[in-house]
Every structure is written in structure tokens, then in C-alpha cells.
Amino acid sequence: MIEQLNQNYGYLFEDKLLDEIMSVGVYKKVSEGIPLIEIGDYINSMPLILKGAIKIQREDKEGEELILYFIEPGDTCAMTLSCCMGQSKSEIRAIAETDVELIMIPVQKMDEWMSKYKSWQNFILKSYHDRMSELLEAIDTIAFLKMDMRILKYLRDKAMVNHDDIIKVTHKEIAQDLHTSRVVVSRLLKVLENDGKIELHRNHLKIIDL
DNA sequence: ACATTAAGTGATT
DNA sequence: AATCACTTAATGT
């Protein structure tokens, strides 16, 4: 855990802060597909991701879901940040996209470190900024890009966070993530296959060239 | 062999 | 781009 912390955050934080993280943080390992945060949950600790990726999604009252973005090692969850400060409920759901290793930091420490460590303050501010950018990007994607472009982006993101060009996912799951119908996904994937960009198989697909 | 689930397709709006 | 209705193919029991 120490090596992983250093590897992902060592260049960001000063040694004293790393020591504190080590002593106060709780190491957790979460398997793929397990929800980390549900909508409506109160958040009492913030995650620092060491390994793997987490999928952040939004959901409406009918239970329809939609992908917002993925977070990876070196990232933290901006929702956590705003929730912790305002003591409000989570408005998003976080699901482990892959097997994930992370360190949970109690919220009280966040405040403390904000004034104590310049590097922490920078990290939080930068995280906020990064998430905000990603959110805007997500909005652009949803509002302005056509479905075929959205699927391309989805596949690229997915390949990136998994570090694998074989993506194990069904058309139905893609449809749910992008909030569209399975038939549409099947058709668009078929087009991509004909263009030689991907290979289709049952329960998984392979990226050739995006 | 049969049931279940994933994926492909034409037609319609 | 969504929905329906139907087919085909893969997989589990």
C-alpha cells in the first residue's frame, strides 16, 4: 500500500502529509461491480484511489441511469468533496468498474489538512477543477454528440480505465450506461465492426482501432 | 433436448 | 434514435 500511495500521490504530497495519510487512512479493496456510494448516502470519508477505476453515474427517479465519467488512480471524487463540506447527501452513484484499491480518509481530516498542507489544498482544488471539466465534457457529449460518437467515446474511456482493448460488456449494459436502447447499440456497433474498428463477440468486444 | 439470454434485422414512427 | 416484433446464435441445465 505504501508503494502504491507513493506511486500515485508521492509527487503531489509532502512527506509529512503522506505519513498522516498512512496513519489515518483506511485501506480498502473493492471488487468489480460493487457499489461504493449510493444515491442518498451520507458521505463520511473521501476516497483516494490507488488502483483500478470507478464509474460515476447519475440516476433519475425512474431508475434510469447514465454514465457521467470514470475516476482513476490519482483522482478523488468531487462529489465527496462537496458532500463533505455541505454535509449533504450524495447525488450520484459510484460503482467499482474494475477491482479497486483505495484509501478512505475521514472527512474531519480534510478540513484540517486544507489549512495545514499547501499540497493538499492544491490537490483538492485541482480535483475540483478536473471534475468540473469532465462534467462539462459529459454534458457536451450528451447534448451535442450523436449516439455513434457517444458509443465511440464510451468504448475509448472503457478501454482506457481497464487498460485492455478487450471490453467485456453486453450491448444491453452499454445501452443502460448511455441511456439508450439495446437495439440502437447493436446497430451502431455493427457499423463500427464493418468499418474494421472493433470485433464483436458474445459478452465482449475487442477494439481494433479507434 | 430444452430454456434462457445475447445479439441481429426489418419495419414503423 | 426509439420501439416492436421476430429470428438466430450461444450458453447453461
Coordinates of C-alpha atoms (C1' of nucleotides) in Angstrom, one line a residue:
Chain A
M1 CA 0.0 0.0 0.0
I2 CA 2.8 2.4 0.8
E3 CA 4.4 1.9 -2.6
Q4 CA 1.1 2.4 -4.3
L5 CA 0.5 5.6 -2.4
N6 CA 3.9 6.9 -3.2
Q7 CA 3.5 5.9 -6.8
N8 CA 0.2 7.7 -7.3
Y9 CA 0.4 10.6 -4.9
G10 CA 4.0 10.8 -3.8
Y11 CA 4.8 13.6 -6.3
L12 CA 1.8 15.5 -5.1
F13 CA 2.1 15.5 -1.4
E14 CA 4.8 16.3 1.1
D15 CA 6.3 13.5 3.2
K16 CA 4.6 14.6 6.4
L17 CA 1.2 14.6 4.7
L18 CA 1.9 11.1 3.3
D19 CA 2.7 9.9 6.8
E20 CA -0.6 11.3 8.0
I21 CA -2.5 9.7 5.2
M22 CA -0.8 6.4 6.1
S23 CA -1.7 6.6 9.7
V24 CA -5.2 7.9 9.5
G25 CA -6.4 6.4 6.2
V26 CA -8.2 3.1 6.0
Y27 CA -7.1 0.8 3.2
K28 CA -9.9 -0.9 1.3
K29 CA -10.2 -3.3 -1.5
V30 CA -13.4 -3.5 -3.5
S31 CA -14.3 -6.0 -6.2
E32 CA -15.6 -5.2 -9.6
G33 CA -19.3 -4.3 -9.8
I34 CA -19.7 -3.4 -6.1
P35 CA -21.3 -0.1 -5.4
L36 CA -19.2 2.3 -3.3
I37 CA -21.6 5.1 -2.9
E38 CA -25.4 5.0 -3.5
I39 CA -27.6 8.0 -4.2
G40 CA -28.8 9.4 -1.0
D41 CA -25.9 8.1 1.1
Y42 CA -24.2 10.4 3.5
I43 CA -20.6 10.6 3.0
N44 CA -18.2 10.4 5.9
S45 CA -15.0 9.7 4.3
M46 CA -13.3 10.5 1.0
P47 CA -11.5 8.0 -1.2
L48 CA -8.1 8.2 -2.7
I49 CA -7.8 5.7 -5.5
L50 CA -4.7 3.6 -5.7
K51 CA -5.6 1.1 -8.3
G52 CA -8.5 0.4 -10.7
A53 CA -11.3 2.6 -11.8
I54 CA -14.6 3.7 -10.6
K55 CA -17.7 4.5 -12.6
I56 CA -19.7 7.6 -11.6
Q57 CA -23.3 7.6 -12.7
R58 CA -26.4 9.6 -12.2
E59 CA -29.9 8.2 -12.0
D60 CA -33.4 9.7 -12.3
K61 CA -36.5 8.8 -10.3
E62 CA -37.5 6.0 -12.6
G63 CA -34.2 4.3 -12.0
E64 CA -32.8 5.2 -15.4
E65 CA -29.1 5.6 -15.2
L66 CA -26.5 7.5 -17.2
I67 CA -22.7 7.5 -17.1
L68 CA -21.0 10.7 -16.1
Y69 CA -17.4 9.8 -16.0
F70 CA -14.7 7.4 -14.7
I71 CA -12.2 8.2 -12.0
E72 CA -8.8 6.6 -11.8
P73 CA -5.7 6.5 -9.6
G74 CA -4.6 9.9 -8.6
D75 CA -8.2 11.1 -8.7
T76 CA -10.6 11.6 -5.9
C77 CA -14.4 12.1 -6.1
A78 CA -15.5 15.7 -6.4
M79 CA -19.0 14.7 -5.2
T80 CA -17.4 13.6 -2.0
L81 CA -15.8 16.9 -1.6
S82 CA -18.9 18.9 -2.0
C83 CA -20.9 16.5 0.1
C84 CA -18.4 16.5 3.0
M85 CA -18.3 20.3 3.2
G86 CA -22.1 20.7 3.0
Q87 CA -22.9 17.6 4.9
S88 CA -25.4 16.8 2.2
K89 CA -26.4 13.5 0.6
S90 CA -24.7 12.1 -2.5
E91 CA -26.5 12.8 -5.7
I92 CA -24.5 10.2 -7.7
R93 CA -23.7 6.5 -7.5
A94 CA -20.2 5.1 -7.6
I95 CA -19.6 1.6 -8.7
A96 CA -16.3 -0.2 -8.9
E97 CA -15.6 -0.5 -12.6
T98 CA -12.7 -2.9 -12.0
D99 CA -11.3 -4.3 -8.8
V100 CA -10.3 -1.2 -6.9
E101 CA -7.9 -0.5 -4.1
L102 CA -8.3 2.8 -2.2
I103 CA -7.7 4.6 1.0
M104 CA -10.6 6.2 2.9
I105 CA -9.8 9.4 4.6
P106 CA -12.2 10.6 7.4
V107 CA -13.8 14.0 6.4
Q108 CA -12.6 15.7 9.5
K109 CA -9.1 15.4 8.3
M110 CA -9.9 17.1 5.1
D111 CA -10.6 20.4 6.8
E112 CA -7.6 20.1 9.0
W113 CA -5.2 19.3 6.1
M114 CA -6.7 22.1 4.0
S115 CA -5.1 24.7 6.2
K116 CA -2.1 22.6 7.2
Y117 CA -0.8 21.5 3.9
K118 CA -0.5 23.6 0.8
S119 CA -0.1 20.5 -1.4
W120 CA -3.4 19.1 -0.1
Q121 CA -5.2 22.3 -0.8
N122 CA -3.8 22.3 -4.3
F123 CA -4.8 18.7 -4.8
I124 CA -8.4 19.4 -3.7
L125 CA -8.7 22.5 -5.8
K126 CA -7.3 20.7 -8.8
S127 CA -9.6 17.7 -8.3
Y128 CA -12.5 20.1 -8.3
H129 CA -11.3 21.7 -11.4
D130 CA -10.7 18.4 -13.2
R131 CA -14.1 17.0 -12.2
M132 CA -15.8 20.2 -13.4
S133 CA -14.1 19.9 -16.8
E134 CA -15.2 16.3 -17.0
L135 CA -18.7 17.2 -16.1
L136 CA -18.8 19.8 -18.8
E137 CA -17.4 17.3 -21.3
A138 CA -20.1 14.8 -20.2
I139 CA -22.8 17.4 -20.8
D140 CA -21.4 18.2 -24.3
T141 CA -21.3 14.5 -25.0
I142 CA -24.9 14.0 -24.1
A143 CA -26.3 17.2 -25.5
F144 CA -24.4 17.6 -28.7
L145 CA -22.8 14.4 -29.9
K146 CA -24.8 11.8 -31.8
M147 CA -25.2 8.3 -30.5
D148 CA -22.5 6.8 -32.6
M149 CA -20.0 9.4 -31.3
R150 CA -21.1 8.7 -27.7
I151 CA -20.5 5.0 -28.2
L152 CA -17.1 5.6 -29.5
K153 CA -16.2 7.8 -26.5
Y154 CA -17.7 5.2 -24.2
L155 CA -15.5 2.4 -25.7
R156 CA -12.4 4.6 -25.6
D157 CA -13.0 5.5 -22.0
K158 CA -13.7 2.0 -21.0
A159 CA -10.6 0.7 -22.8
M160 CA -8.5 3.3 -21.0
V161 CA -9.6 2.7 -17.5
N162 CA -9.4 -1.0 -17.9
H163 CA -6.0 -0.9 -19.7
D164 CA -7.3 -3.5 -22.1
D165 CA -8.7 -3.3 -25.6
I166 CA -10.9 -6.3 -24.9
I167 CA -14.0 -4.9 -23.3
K168 CA -16.3 -7.3 -21.5
V169 CA -19.7 -5.9 -21.7
T170 CA -23.1 -6.7 -23.3
H171 CA -24.9 -4.5 -25.7
K172 CA -27.6 -4.2 -23.1
E173 CA -25.2 -2.9 -20.5
I174 CA -23.9 -0.3 -22.9
A175 CA -27.4 0.8 -23.6
Q176 CA -28.1 1.2 -19.9
D177 CA -24.9 3.2 -19.4
L178 CA -25.6 5.5 -22.3
H179 CA -29.3 5.6 -21.6
T180 CA -30.5 4.3 -24.9
S181 CA -32.0 1.1 -26.3
R182 CA -30.1 -2.1 -26.9
V183 CA -31.2 -2.3 -30.5
V184 CA -29.6 1.0 -31.3
V185 CA -26.3 -0.1 -29.6
S186 CA -26.3 -3.3 -31.6
R187 CA -26.8 -1.5 -34.8
L188 CA -24.1 1.1 -34.2
L189 CA -21.7 -1.5 -33.0
K190 CA -22.3 -3.4 -36.2
V191 CA -21.4 -0.3 -38.2
L192 CA -18.2 0.0 -36.2
E193 CA -17.4 -3.6 -36.9
N194 CA -17.9 -3.2 -40.6
D195 CA -15.5 -0.2 -40.5
G196 CA -13.0 -2.6 -39.0
K197 CA -12.8 -0.6 -35.8
I198 CA -14.0 -3.3 -33.4
E199 CA -14.6 -7.0 -33.3
L200 CA -17.9 -8.2 -31.9
H201 CA -18.4 -11.3 -29.8
R202 CA -20.9 -12.5 -27.3
N203 CA -20.4 -10.8 -23.9
H204 CA -17.3 -9.0 -25.0
L205 CA -15.8 -7.0 -27.8
K206 CA -12.4 -6.1 -29.0
I207 CA -11.1 -2.7 -30.0
I208 CA -9.0 -2.7 -33.2
D209 CA -8.7 0.9 -34.0
L210 CA -10.4 4.0 -32.6
Chain B
dA1 C1' -33.1 -31.7 -25.7
dC2 C1' -34.8 -27.5 -23.7
dA3 C1' -34.8 -23.0 -21.6
dT4 C1' -32.6 -18.7 -21.2
dT5 C1' -30.1 -14.9 -22.6
dA6 C1' -27.3 -12.1 -26.1
dA7 C1' -27.3 -10.3 -30.5
dG8 C1' -29.1 -9.3 -35.4
dT9 C1' -32.7 -7.4 -38.5
dG10 C1' -36.8 -5.4 -41.0
dA11 C1' -40.5 -2.4 -40.5
dT12 C1' -42.7 1.5 -38.4
dT13 C1' -42.9 6.0 -36.1
Chain C
dA1 C1' -33.0 7.3 -32.5
dA2 C1' -36.7 4.6 -30.3
dT3 C1' -39.8 0.7 -30.3
dC4 C1' -41.9 -3.6 -31.8
dA5 C1' -41.8 -8.0 -33.3
dC6 C1' -39.3 -11.7 -34.7
dT7 C1' -35.1 -14.5 -35.8
dT8 C1' -30.7 -16.5 -34.9
dA9 C1' -26.9 -17.9 -32.1
dA10 C1' -24.6 -19.0 -27.9
dT11 C1' -24.7 -20.9 -23.3
dG12 C1' -26.3 -23.2 -19.2
dT13 C1' -29.0 -27.2 -17.0

